[in-house]
Structure formats: structure tokens, C-alpha cells
């Protein structure tokens, strides 16, 4: 009952994270050709083959952290951009289709989590069993977090990010799914809500060891998490705005997803329609030529921005 109560508490918080335009940009380990593809349909068609290739590499060397992270990043990219992302555009009358897309996305997020959790546990045994209390700033709580994160260094920022992102994404795809899941040999039959604090700790740990990882990737993710969670679960308006500014700076203002996320996570709750539209316009103004390496993500962000702009009266009335 305690776990179910927590999930109900988190439902509203994570609904904004799940449907925000924050695409996790999980293609950091994907090929430059995919991320530089300005036609989302071409990227969508190409990704399944890359995913299957990554799966073969994982099977050939299951002890390779690099292979596991590559496969997990591709699961995240495909699920977030082309399943969860597509569900946003499904009409209300086709609700079952949206549910189907989100269920598929959740299954891929769980695959990513299951690949990476064992490596986190190997580096820091018992990590997901620590009694993390995110809102607790007492001496013992801080000592627990410090102890759990001690084994991680700058080279671990990638796997820390992808593990945290996959867990948050899996939960936010369906916060009312109470089924227990297994995420590797050491994490059997767990409810996702029970390890969200561990995922949050991994995120903050990654920010501590390498804040500039992925040219703003971590800042974008942290912005979405801080901006979505209630205060008692680690949310912070000030931290969210700080991470937003850091993300914009890291991308030189050329990440459309950051602006669309700002519109959804900051402007919409504040009922600030002028800033909402202004932020969407920033995303729409980023051309493929301005940031060729981020062509795919910016194309997806522009599509989301256009939809939000067209539906502005539904959000502000």
C-alpha cells in the first residue's frame, strides 16, 4: 500500500515529464548519421537495424559496459523519439493507440534499465538498496548518498545518466502500472517507484562528476527532472532554472527541445502564454543548417512546437 500511495503521489508530477518535449537525446552513443538526419522518418526506419546490431554486440560480450550503454542509448532514443514522442500526436479519440505506443516505449526503457543496472551495482554494490531520502539534508542522509556515489568518477557519467534516464522514462510512461519488474540479477521483482530516489541520486552524481557530459545532455535531463518533481521528491524551481540556463549555454542556444521543455515545464504551469509562445518560437527558429549535428532532435522539437502552438488555446483559456 505504501508503494501504491507513492505512485499515486507521483502521477501528476511525472505526467508533465512524460509528455514534455524533453527528448533525452539518448543518441549520444548512436551514429552521427542518425543524429544528423533531418528527416525523422528516415531515422526511424534506420534505427531498428542499429538496435539489432547493438543487441548482437551485447550478446557477444555481455561484460562490456560500452556495448550495453550503446544498446541502452538506442533503446532510449527510439522509444522516446518515435514511440512516446508519437503518442503525443495521437488524437484523443484514438486513445488505445496512444496507450499501445507508450506501452512499447516502456518495454524498451525497461530493457535499457536491465542492461545498465548490473553495471551500476557492480561499481557500487547495493546501490539500489540504499535508503535514499532526497528531501532529507540531514547528516546521515548526506553520508549515505556520498557513500553510494563514492565509486563513480568522470568516466562513469554516461552510464549514470543513461541508467537514471531509463528508470525515470519507464516510470513516467505509466505511473499507474503497479507491476513489479526485474532489472538484472541483483534487482529482482521491484516496483519502479521504489528506485526513483536511486535514479535521482545517479543523476545528481553524474552532474557532480561531469556536468558538461554530452554538451548539455545532463543539464537538459536535470532541468526536466527538477522541473517535474514536487519539492518533497527532489523537485526545485531554482535548480530547474539553473539547469535550463546551463543547457542553453552548453548548446549555444541551438537545442530546440530545451525551449519546448521550458514552454511546457515552466511557462505552462505559470499560465504565461506570452512566454510559452516565445519559447516555442525559439525552437521553431533553429534551422537544420544552424546545428547539423542535432538535426534529428531539432526536427522533432520543431514538430512538437508546431503542435503546441496550434493548440495554444487548449492550454490557456
PDB file of C-alpha atoms in Angstrom, residues 45-310:
ATOM      1  CA  UNK A  45      13.431   3.407 -40.321  1.00  0.00           C
ATOM      2  CA  UNK A  46      17.191   3.103 -39.802  1.00  0.00           C
ATOM      3  CA  UNK A  47      17.232   2.766 -36.015  1.00  0.00           C
ATOM      4  CA  UNK A  48      15.810  -0.795 -35.730  1.00  0.00           C
ATOM      5  CA  UNK A  49      18.784  -2.205 -37.650  1.00  0.00           C
ATOM      6  CA  UNK A  50      21.201  -0.309 -35.414  1.00  0.00           C
ATOM      7  CA  UNK A  51      19.363  -1.636 -32.374  1.00  0.00           C
ATOM      8  CA  UNK A  52      19.589  -5.239 -33.572  1.00  0.00           C
ATOM      9  CA  UNK A  53      23.301  -4.779 -34.286  1.00  0.00           C
ATOM     10  CA  UNK A  54      23.805  -3.414 -30.781  1.00  0.00           C
ATOM     11  CA  UNK A  55      21.929  -6.389 -29.348  1.00  0.00           C
ATOM     12  CA  UNK A  56      24.284  -8.765 -31.164  1.00  0.00           C
ATOM     13  CA  UNK A  57      27.280  -6.932 -29.716  1.00  0.00           C
ATOM     14  CA  UNK A  58      25.830  -7.195 -26.206  1.00  0.00           C
ATOM     15  CA  UNK A  59      25.239 -10.922 -26.669  1.00  0.00           C
ATOM     16  CA  UNK A  60      28.786 -11.442 -27.915  1.00  0.00           C
ATOM     17  CA  UNK A  61      30.287  -9.713 -24.872  1.00  0.00           C
ATOM     18  CA  UNK A  62      27.772  -9.298 -22.021  1.00  0.00           C
ATOM     19  CA  UNK A  63      30.500  -7.950 -19.730  1.00  0.00           C
ATOM     20  CA  UNK A  64      31.154  -4.956 -21.972  1.00  0.00           C
ATOM     21  CA  UNK A  65      29.840  -1.782 -20.351  1.00  0.00           C
ATOM     22  CA  UNK A  66      30.365   0.110 -23.596  1.00  0.00           C
ATOM     23  CA  UNK A  67      28.241  -2.302 -25.630  1.00  0.00           C
ATOM     24  CA  UNK A  68      25.491  -2.247 -23.009  1.00  0.00           C
ATOM     25  CA  UNK A  69      25.468   1.549 -22.898  1.00  0.00           C
ATOM     26  CA  UNK A  70      25.330   1.775 -26.685  1.00  0.00           C
ATOM     27  CA  UNK A  71      22.344  -0.569 -26.853  1.00  0.00           C
ATOM     28  CA  UNK A  72      20.587   1.192 -23.974  1.00  0.00           C
ATOM     29  CA  UNK A  73      21.076   4.599 -25.581  1.00  0.00           C
ATOM     30  CA  UNK A  74      19.490   3.350 -28.797  1.00  0.00           C
ATOM     31  CA  UNK A  75      16.523   1.891 -26.920  1.00  0.00           C
ATOM     32  CA  UNK A  76      16.039   5.250 -25.239  1.00  0.00           C
ATOM     33  CA  UNK A  77      16.334   7.211 -28.455  1.00  0.00           C
ATOM     34  CA  UNK A  78      13.857   5.074 -30.378  1.00  0.00           C
ATOM     35  CA  UNK A  79      11.361   4.791 -27.521  1.00  0.00           C
ATOM     36  CA  UNK A  80      11.400   8.458 -26.568  1.00  0.00           C
ATOM     37  CA  UNK A  81      11.517   9.981 -30.024  1.00  0.00           C
ATOM     38  CA  UNK A  82       9.346   7.593 -32.018  1.00  0.00           C
ATOM     39  CA  UNK A  83       7.027   5.875 -29.535  1.00  0.00           C
ATOM     40  CA  UNK A  84       6.413   8.199 -26.586  1.00  0.00           C
ATOM     41  CA  UNK A  85       7.009  11.108 -28.941  1.00  0.00           C
ATOM     42  CA  UNK A  86       4.456   9.853 -31.449  1.00  0.00           C
ATOM     43  CA  UNK A  87       1.892   9.180 -28.725  1.00  0.00           C
ATOM     44  CA  UNK A  88       1.782  12.932 -28.080  1.00  0.00           C
ATOM     45  CA  UNK A  89       0.256  13.481 -31.525  1.00  0.00           C
ATOM     46  CA  UNK A  90      -2.389  10.748 -31.349  1.00  0.00           C
ATOM     47  CA  UNK A  91      -5.938  12.238 -31.324  1.00  0.00           C
ATOM     48  CA  UNK A  92      -7.981  11.831 -28.162  1.00  0.00           C
ATOM     49  CA  UNK A  93     -10.448   9.574 -29.942  1.00  0.00           C
ATOM     50  CA  UNK A  94      -7.632   7.091 -30.684  1.00  0.00           C
ATOM     51  CA  UNK A  95      -6.680   6.703 -27.030  1.00  0.00           C
ATOM     52  CA  UNK A  96      -5.943   2.981 -27.353  1.00  0.00           C
ATOM     53  CA  UNK A  97      -3.297   3.717 -29.965  1.00  0.00           C
ATOM     54  CA  UNK A  98      -1.557   6.137 -27.605  1.00  0.00           C
ATOM     55  CA  UNK A  99      -1.638   3.539 -24.829  1.00  0.00           C
ATOM     56  CA  UNK A 100      -0.106   0.972 -27.179  1.00  0.00           C
ATOM     57  CA  UNK A 101       2.729   3.309 -28.182  1.00  0.00           C
ATOM     58  CA  UNK A 102       3.533   4.181 -24.570  1.00  0.00           C
ATOM     59  CA  UNK A 103       3.481   0.517 -23.582  1.00  0.00           C
ATOM     60  CA  UNK A 104       6.009  -0.262 -26.298  1.00  0.00           C
ATOM     61  CA  UNK A 105       8.145   2.653 -25.174  1.00  0.00           C
ATOM     62  CA  UNK A 106       8.040   1.452 -21.571  1.00  0.00           C
ATOM     63  CA  UNK A 107       9.216  -2.010 -22.598  1.00  0.00           C
ATOM     64  CA  UNK A 108      12.273  -0.510 -24.298  1.00  0.00           C
ATOM     65  CA  UNK A 109      13.031   1.746 -21.327  1.00  0.00           C
ATOM     66  CA  UNK A 110      12.938  -1.343 -19.124  1.00  0.00           C
ATOM     67  CA  UNK A 111      15.292  -3.159 -21.488  1.00  0.00           C
ATOM     68  CA  UNK A 112      17.711  -0.262 -21.219  1.00  0.00           C
ATOM     69  CA  UNK A 113      17.446  -0.249 -17.424  1.00  0.00           C
ATOM     70  CA  UNK A 114      18.009  -4.004 -17.222  1.00  0.00           C
ATOM     71  CA  UNK A 115      21.164  -3.696 -19.316  1.00  0.00           C
ATOM     72  CA  UNK A 116      22.694  -0.946 -17.188  1.00  0.00           C
ATOM     73  CA  UNK A 117      21.612  -1.606 -13.601  1.00  0.00           C
ATOM     74  CA  UNK A 118      24.015  -4.574 -13.181  1.00  0.00           C
ATOM     75  CA  UNK A 119      26.973  -2.337 -14.087  1.00  0.00           C
ATOM     76  CA  UNK A 120      25.885   0.274 -11.536  1.00  0.00           C
ATOM     77  CA  UNK A 121      25.563  -2.454  -8.897  1.00  0.00           C
ATOM     78  CA  UNK A 122      28.979  -3.817  -9.823  1.00  0.00           C
ATOM     79  CA  UNK A 123      30.575  -0.416  -9.284  1.00  0.00           C
ATOM     80  CA  UNK A 124      28.629   0.349  -6.103  1.00  0.00           C
ATOM     81  CA  UNK A 125      27.269  -2.892  -4.557  1.00  0.00           C
ATOM     82  CA  UNK A 126      23.816  -2.472  -3.081  1.00  0.00           C
ATOM     83  CA  UNK A 127      23.335   0.936  -4.695  1.00  0.00           C
ATOM     84  CA  UNK A 128      19.604   0.472  -5.299  1.00  0.00           C
ATOM     85  CA  UNK A 129      19.080  -0.796  -1.760  1.00  0.00           C
ATOM     86  CA  UNK A 130      20.347   2.402  -0.125  1.00  0.00           C
ATOM     87  CA  UNK A 131      17.631   4.263   1.828  1.00  0.00           C
ATOM     88  CA  UNK A 132      17.995   7.427  -0.214  1.00  0.00           C
ATOM     89  CA  UNK A 133      15.919  10.293   1.162  1.00  0.00           C
ATOM     90  CA  UNK A 134      16.152  13.006  -1.440  1.00  0.00           C
ATOM     91  CA  UNK A 135      14.474  15.766   0.569  1.00  0.00           C
ATOM     92  CA  UNK A 136      16.486  14.879   3.682  1.00  0.00           C
ATOM     93  CA  UNK A 137      19.554  17.101   4.107  1.00  0.00           C
ATOM     94  CA  UNK A 138      20.498  15.582   7.458  1.00  0.00           C
ATOM     95  CA  UNK A 139      23.998  14.353   8.138  1.00  0.00           C
ATOM     96  CA  UNK A 140      23.196  10.643   7.808  1.00  0.00           C
ATOM     97  CA  UNK A 141      21.204  11.047   4.595  1.00  0.00           C
ATOM     98  CA  UNK A 142      24.013  13.047   3.004  1.00  0.00           C
ATOM     99  CA  UNK A 143      26.551  10.475   4.199  1.00  0.00           C
ATOM    100  CA  UNK A 144      24.523   7.646   2.623  1.00  0.00           C
ATOM    101  CA  UNK A 145      24.401   9.414  -0.726  1.00  0.00           C
ATOM    102  CA  UNK A 146      28.102  10.221  -0.574  1.00  0.00           C
ATOM    103  CA  UNK A 147      29.000   6.624   0.241  1.00  0.00           C
ATOM    104  CA  UNK A 148      26.847   5.212  -2.569  1.00  0.00           C
ATOM    105  CA  UNK A 149      28.329   7.626  -5.128  1.00  0.00           C
ATOM    106  CA  UNK A 150      31.956   7.353  -3.989  1.00  0.00           C
ATOM    107  CA  UNK A 151      32.948   4.640  -6.547  1.00  0.00           C
ATOM    108  CA  UNK A 152      31.861   6.764  -9.522  1.00  0.00           C
ATOM    109  CA  UNK A 153      34.133   9.115 -11.428  1.00  0.00           C
ATOM    110  CA  UNK A 154      34.069  11.278 -14.531  1.00  0.00           C
ATOM    111  CA  UNK A 155      34.260   8.279 -16.866  1.00  0.00           C
ATOM    112  CA  UNK A 156      31.052   6.945 -15.348  1.00  0.00           C
ATOM    113  CA  UNK A 157      28.894   9.973 -16.175  1.00  0.00           C
ATOM    114  CA  UNK A 158      27.487   8.293 -19.284  1.00  0.00           C
ATOM    115  CA  UNK A 159      26.252   5.105 -17.678  1.00  0.00           C
ATOM    116  CA  UNK A 160      24.970   7.060 -14.666  1.00  0.00           C
ATOM    117  CA  UNK A 161      22.947   9.311 -16.962  1.00  0.00           C
ATOM    118  CA  UNK A 162      21.528   6.555 -19.156  1.00  0.00           C
ATOM    119  CA  UNK A 163      20.584   4.406 -16.157  1.00  0.00           C
ATOM    120  CA  UNK A 164      18.797   7.286 -14.441  1.00  0.00           C
ATOM    121  CA  UNK A 165      17.085   8.377 -17.661  1.00  0.00           C
ATOM    122  CA  UNK A 166      15.835   4.880 -18.472  1.00  0.00           C
ATOM    123  CA  UNK A 167      14.342   4.396 -14.989  1.00  0.00           C
ATOM    124  CA  UNK A 168      12.627   7.800 -14.978  1.00  0.00           C
ATOM    125  CA  UNK A 169      11.345   7.224 -18.511  1.00  0.00           C
ATOM    126  CA  UNK A 170       9.985   3.756 -17.722  1.00  0.00           C
ATOM    127  CA  UNK A 171       8.111   5.056 -14.706  1.00  0.00           C
ATOM    128  CA  UNK A 172       6.764   8.187 -16.367  1.00  0.00           C
ATOM    129  CA  UNK A 173       5.404   6.214 -19.332  1.00  0.00           C
ATOM    130  CA  UNK A 174       2.822   4.716 -16.996  1.00  0.00           C
ATOM    131  CA  UNK A 175       2.955   5.815 -13.330  1.00  0.00           C
ATOM    132  CA  UNK A 176      -0.151   3.736 -12.601  1.00  0.00           C
ATOM    133  CA  UNK A 177       1.473   0.468 -13.638  1.00  0.00           C
ATOM    134  CA  UNK A 178       1.969  -1.316 -10.313  1.00  0.00           C
ATOM    135  CA  UNK A 179       3.618  -4.410 -11.768  1.00  0.00           C
ATOM    136  CA  UNK A 180       6.974  -5.407 -10.366  1.00  0.00           C
ATOM    137  CA  UNK A 181       9.872  -5.650 -12.802  1.00  0.00           C
ATOM    138  CA  UNK A 182      13.273  -7.327 -12.806  1.00  0.00           C
ATOM    139  CA  UNK A 183      16.283  -5.243 -13.754  1.00  0.00           C
ATOM    140  CA  UNK A 184      19.171  -7.669 -13.668  1.00  0.00           C
ATOM    141  CA  UNK A 185      20.258 -10.400 -11.229  1.00  0.00           C
ATOM    142  CA  UNK A 186      20.581  -8.102  -8.229  1.00  0.00           C
ATOM    143  CA  UNK A 187      17.333  -6.198  -8.725  1.00  0.00           C
ATOM    144  CA  UNK A 188      14.512  -8.694  -8.984  1.00  0.00           C
ATOM    145  CA  UNK A 189      10.798  -8.018  -8.578  1.00  0.00           C
ATOM    146  CA  UNK A 190      10.966  -4.332  -7.748  1.00  0.00           C
ATOM    147  CA  UNK A 191       8.445  -1.566  -8.172  1.00  0.00           C
ATOM    148  CA  UNK A 192       9.883   1.299 -10.184  1.00  0.00           C
ATOM    149  CA  UNK A 193       8.681   3.914  -7.708  1.00  0.00           C
ATOM    150  CA  UNK A 194      10.900   2.314  -5.056  1.00  0.00           C
ATOM    151  CA  UNK A 195      14.082   3.058  -7.024  1.00  0.00           C
ATOM    152  CA  UNK A 196      13.263   6.551  -8.293  1.00  0.00           C
ATOM    153  CA  UNK A 197      15.283   8.095  -5.474  1.00  0.00           C
ATOM    154  CA  UNK A 198      18.262   5.987  -6.555  1.00  0.00           C
ATOM    155  CA  UNK A 199      17.831   7.198 -10.141  1.00  0.00           C
ATOM    156  CA  UNK A 200      17.640  10.779  -8.870  1.00  0.00           C
ATOM    157  CA  UNK A 201      20.855  10.231  -6.911  1.00  0.00           C
ATOM    158  CA  UNK A 202      22.570   8.872 -10.029  1.00  0.00           C
ATOM    159  CA  UNK A 203      21.513  11.970 -11.953  1.00  0.00           C
ATOM    160  CA  UNK A 204      22.925  14.309  -9.330  1.00  0.00           C
ATOM    161  CA  UNK A 205      26.039  12.172  -9.071  1.00  0.00           C
ATOM    162  CA  UNK A 206      26.606  12.425 -12.827  1.00  0.00           C
ATOM    163  CA  UNK A 207      26.198  16.197 -12.628  1.00  0.00           C
ATOM    164  CA  UNK A 208      28.810  16.267  -9.883  1.00  0.00           C
ATOM    165  CA  UNK A 209      31.464  14.211 -11.691  1.00  0.00           C
ATOM    166  CA  UNK A 210      30.988  15.659 -15.186  1.00  0.00           C
ATOM    167  CA  UNK A 211      28.402  18.438 -15.521  1.00  0.00           C
ATOM    168  CA  UNK A 212      29.314  19.077 -19.151  1.00  0.00           C
ATOM    169  CA  UNK A 213      28.828  15.481 -20.252  1.00  0.00           C
ATOM    170  CA  UNK A 214      27.171  15.272 -23.661  1.00  0.00           C
ATOM    171  CA  UNK A 215      27.363  19.010 -24.391  1.00  0.00           C
ATOM    172  CA  UNK A 216      24.392  19.833 -22.236  1.00  0.00           C
ATOM    173  CA  UNK A 217      22.768  16.404 -22.185  1.00  0.00           C
ATOM    174  CA  UNK A 218      22.861  16.148 -18.399  1.00  0.00           C
ATOM    175  CA  UNK A 219      21.677  19.729 -17.941  1.00  0.00           C
ATOM    176  CA  UNK A 220      18.655  19.091 -20.171  1.00  0.00           C
ATOM    177  CA  UNK A 221      17.780  15.949 -18.255  1.00  0.00           C
ATOM    178  CA  UNK A 222      18.242  17.587 -14.857  1.00  0.00           C
ATOM    179  CA  UNK A 223      16.057  20.516 -15.953  1.00  0.00           C
ATOM    180  CA  UNK A 224      13.227  18.136 -16.846  1.00  0.00           C
ATOM    181  CA  UNK A 225      13.532  16.196 -13.581  1.00  0.00           C
ATOM    182  CA  UNK A 226      13.879  19.186 -11.247  1.00  0.00           C
ATOM    183  CA  UNK A 227      11.060  20.916 -13.102  1.00  0.00           C
ATOM    184  CA  UNK A 228       8.683  17.954 -12.914  1.00  0.00           C
ATOM    185  CA  UNK A 229       9.090  16.641  -9.377  1.00  0.00           C
ATOM    186  CA  UNK A 230       7.421  18.096  -6.281  1.00  0.00           C
ATOM    187  CA  UNK A 231       9.740  19.577  -3.655  1.00  0.00           C
ATOM    188  CA  UNK A 232       9.457  16.585  -1.319  1.00  0.00           C
ATOM    189  CA  UNK A 233      10.758  14.295  -4.048  1.00  0.00           C
ATOM    190  CA  UNK A 234      13.691  16.465  -5.078  1.00  0.00           C
ATOM    191  CA  UNK A 235      11.990  18.973  -7.355  1.00  0.00           C
ATOM    192  CA  UNK A 236      13.277  22.529  -7.269  1.00  0.00           C
ATOM    193  CA  UNK A 237      12.219  25.507  -9.343  1.00  0.00           C
ATOM    194  CA  UNK A 238      15.551  27.230  -8.723  1.00  0.00           C
ATOM    195  CA  UNK A 239      17.560  24.146  -9.682  1.00  0.00           C
ATOM    196  CA  UNK A 240      15.397  23.655 -12.751  1.00  0.00           C
ATOM    197  CA  UNK A 241      16.017  27.206 -13.966  1.00  0.00           C
ATOM    198  CA  UNK A 242      19.739  26.892 -13.254  1.00  0.00           C
ATOM    199  CA  UNK A 243      19.909  23.690 -15.308  1.00  0.00           C
ATOM    200  CA  UNK A 244      17.839  25.267 -18.081  1.00  0.00           C
ATOM    201  CA  UNK A 245      20.282  28.158 -18.365  1.00  0.00           C
ATOM    202  CA  UNK A 246      23.218  25.726 -18.315  1.00  0.00           C
ATOM    203  CA  UNK A 247      21.605  23.631 -21.064  1.00  0.00           C
ATOM    204  CA  UNK A 248      21.019  26.666 -23.276  1.00  0.00           C
ATOM    205  CA  UNK A 249      24.607  27.793 -22.738  1.00  0.00           C
ATOM    206  CA  UNK A 250      26.044  24.349 -23.482  1.00  0.00           C
ATOM    207  CA  UNK A 251      24.098  24.065 -26.745  1.00  0.00           C
ATOM    208  CA  UNK A 252      24.773  27.701 -27.683  1.00  0.00           C
ATOM    209  CA  UNK A 253      21.014  28.133 -27.839  1.00  0.00           C
ATOM    210  CA  UNK A 254      20.671  25.562 -30.613  1.00  0.00           C
ATOM    211  CA  UNK A 255      18.695  22.828 -28.858  1.00  0.00           C
ATOM    212  CA  UNK A 256      15.038  23.152 -29.759  1.00  0.00           C
ATOM    213  CA  UNK A 257      13.973  20.533 -27.238  1.00  0.00           C
ATOM    214  CA  UNK A 258      15.240  22.684 -24.388  1.00  0.00           C
ATOM    215  CA  UNK A 259      12.993  25.576 -25.398  1.00  0.00           C
ATOM    216  CA  UNK A 260       9.934  23.375 -25.870  1.00  0.00           C
ATOM    217  CA  UNK A 261      10.561  21.802 -22.475  1.00  0.00           C
ATOM    218  CA  UNK A 262      10.762  25.275 -20.945  1.00  0.00           C
ATOM    219  CA  UNK A 263       7.402  26.129 -22.501  1.00  0.00           C
ATOM    220  CA  UNK A 264       5.812  23.009 -21.026  1.00  0.00           C
ATOM    221  CA  UNK A 265       7.537  22.791 -17.658  1.00  0.00           C
ATOM    222  CA  UNK A 266       7.851  26.475 -16.743  1.00  0.00           C
ATOM    223  CA  UNK A 267       5.541  28.659 -18.827  1.00  0.00           C
ATOM    224  CA  UNK A 268       2.503  26.397 -18.849  1.00  0.00           C
ATOM    225  CA  UNK A 269       2.270  25.893 -15.049  1.00  0.00           C
ATOM    226  CA  UNK A 270       2.794  29.647 -14.622  1.00  0.00           C
ATOM    227  CA  UNK A 271      -0.074  30.352 -17.069  1.00  0.00           C
ATOM    228  CA  UNK A 272       2.318  32.595 -19.008  1.00  0.00           C
ATOM    229  CA  UNK A 273       1.034  32.327 -22.565  1.00  0.00           C
ATOM    230  CA  UNK A 274       3.337  35.051 -23.919  1.00  0.00           C
ATOM    231  CA  UNK A 275       6.487  33.302 -22.688  1.00  0.00           C
ATOM    232  CA  UNK A 276       5.041  29.952 -23.766  1.00  0.00           C
ATOM    233  CA  UNK A 277       4.707  31.121 -27.366  1.00  0.00           C
ATOM    234  CA  UNK A 278       8.034  32.967 -27.298  1.00  0.00           C
ATOM    235  CA  UNK A 279       9.851  29.830 -26.206  1.00  0.00           C
ATOM    236  CA  UNK A 280       8.165  27.769 -28.910  1.00  0.00           C
ATOM    237  CA  UNK A 281       9.205  30.337 -31.491  1.00  0.00           C
ATOM    238  CA  UNK A 282      12.830  29.926 -30.404  1.00  0.00           C
ATOM    239  CA  UNK A 283      12.582  26.206 -31.107  1.00  0.00           C
ATOM    240  CA  UNK A 284      10.930  26.803 -34.481  1.00  0.00           C
ATOM    241  CA  UNK A 285      13.640  29.288 -35.492  1.00  0.00           C
ATOM    242  CA  UNK A 286      16.512  26.786 -35.255  1.00  0.00           C
ATOM    243  CA  UNK A 287      17.330  25.627 -38.767  1.00  0.00           C
ATOM    244  CA  UNK A 288      18.972  22.388 -39.802  1.00  0.00           C
ATOM    245  CA  UNK A 289      21.979  24.346 -41.043  1.00  0.00           C
ATOM    246  CA  UNK A 290      22.437  26.095 -37.702  1.00  0.00           C
ATOM    247  CA  UNK A 291      23.047  22.831 -35.837  1.00  0.00           C
ATOM    248  CA  UNK A 292      23.621  19.998 -38.335  1.00  0.00           C
ATOM    249  CA  UNK A 293      24.806  17.563 -35.655  1.00  0.00           C
ATOM    250  CA  UNK A 294      21.455  17.954 -33.866  1.00  0.00           C
ATOM    251  CA  UNK A 295      19.275  17.913 -36.976  1.00  0.00           C
ATOM    252  CA  UNK A 296      17.119  14.983 -35.874  1.00  0.00           C
ATOM    253  CA  UNK A 297      16.413  16.271 -32.385  1.00  0.00           C
ATOM    254  CA  UNK A 298      15.648  19.762 -33.616  1.00  0.00           C
ATOM    255  CA  UNK A 299      13.320  18.429 -36.328  1.00  0.00           C
ATOM    256  CA  UNK A 300      11.401  16.520 -33.661  1.00  0.00           C
ATOM    257  CA  UNK A 301      11.334  19.574 -31.410  1.00  0.00           C
ATOM    258  CA  UNK A 302      10.002  21.771 -34.228  1.00  0.00           C
ATOM    259  CA  UNK A 303       7.186  19.315 -34.855  1.00  0.00           C
ATOM    260  CA  UNK A 304       6.258  19.319 -31.160  1.00  0.00           C
ATOM    261  CA  UNK A 305       6.482  23.110 -31.029  1.00  0.00           C
ATOM    262  CA  UNK A 306       4.174  23.477 -34.019  1.00  0.00           C
ATOM    263  CA  UNK A 307       1.579  21.228 -32.382  1.00  0.00           C
ATOM    264  CA  UNK A 308       1.764  23.069 -29.056  1.00  0.00           C
ATOM    265  CA  UNK A 309       1.497  26.420 -30.800  1.00  0.00           C
ATOM    266  CA  UNK A 310      -1.519  25.305 -32.824  1.00  0.00           C
TER     267      UNK A 310
END
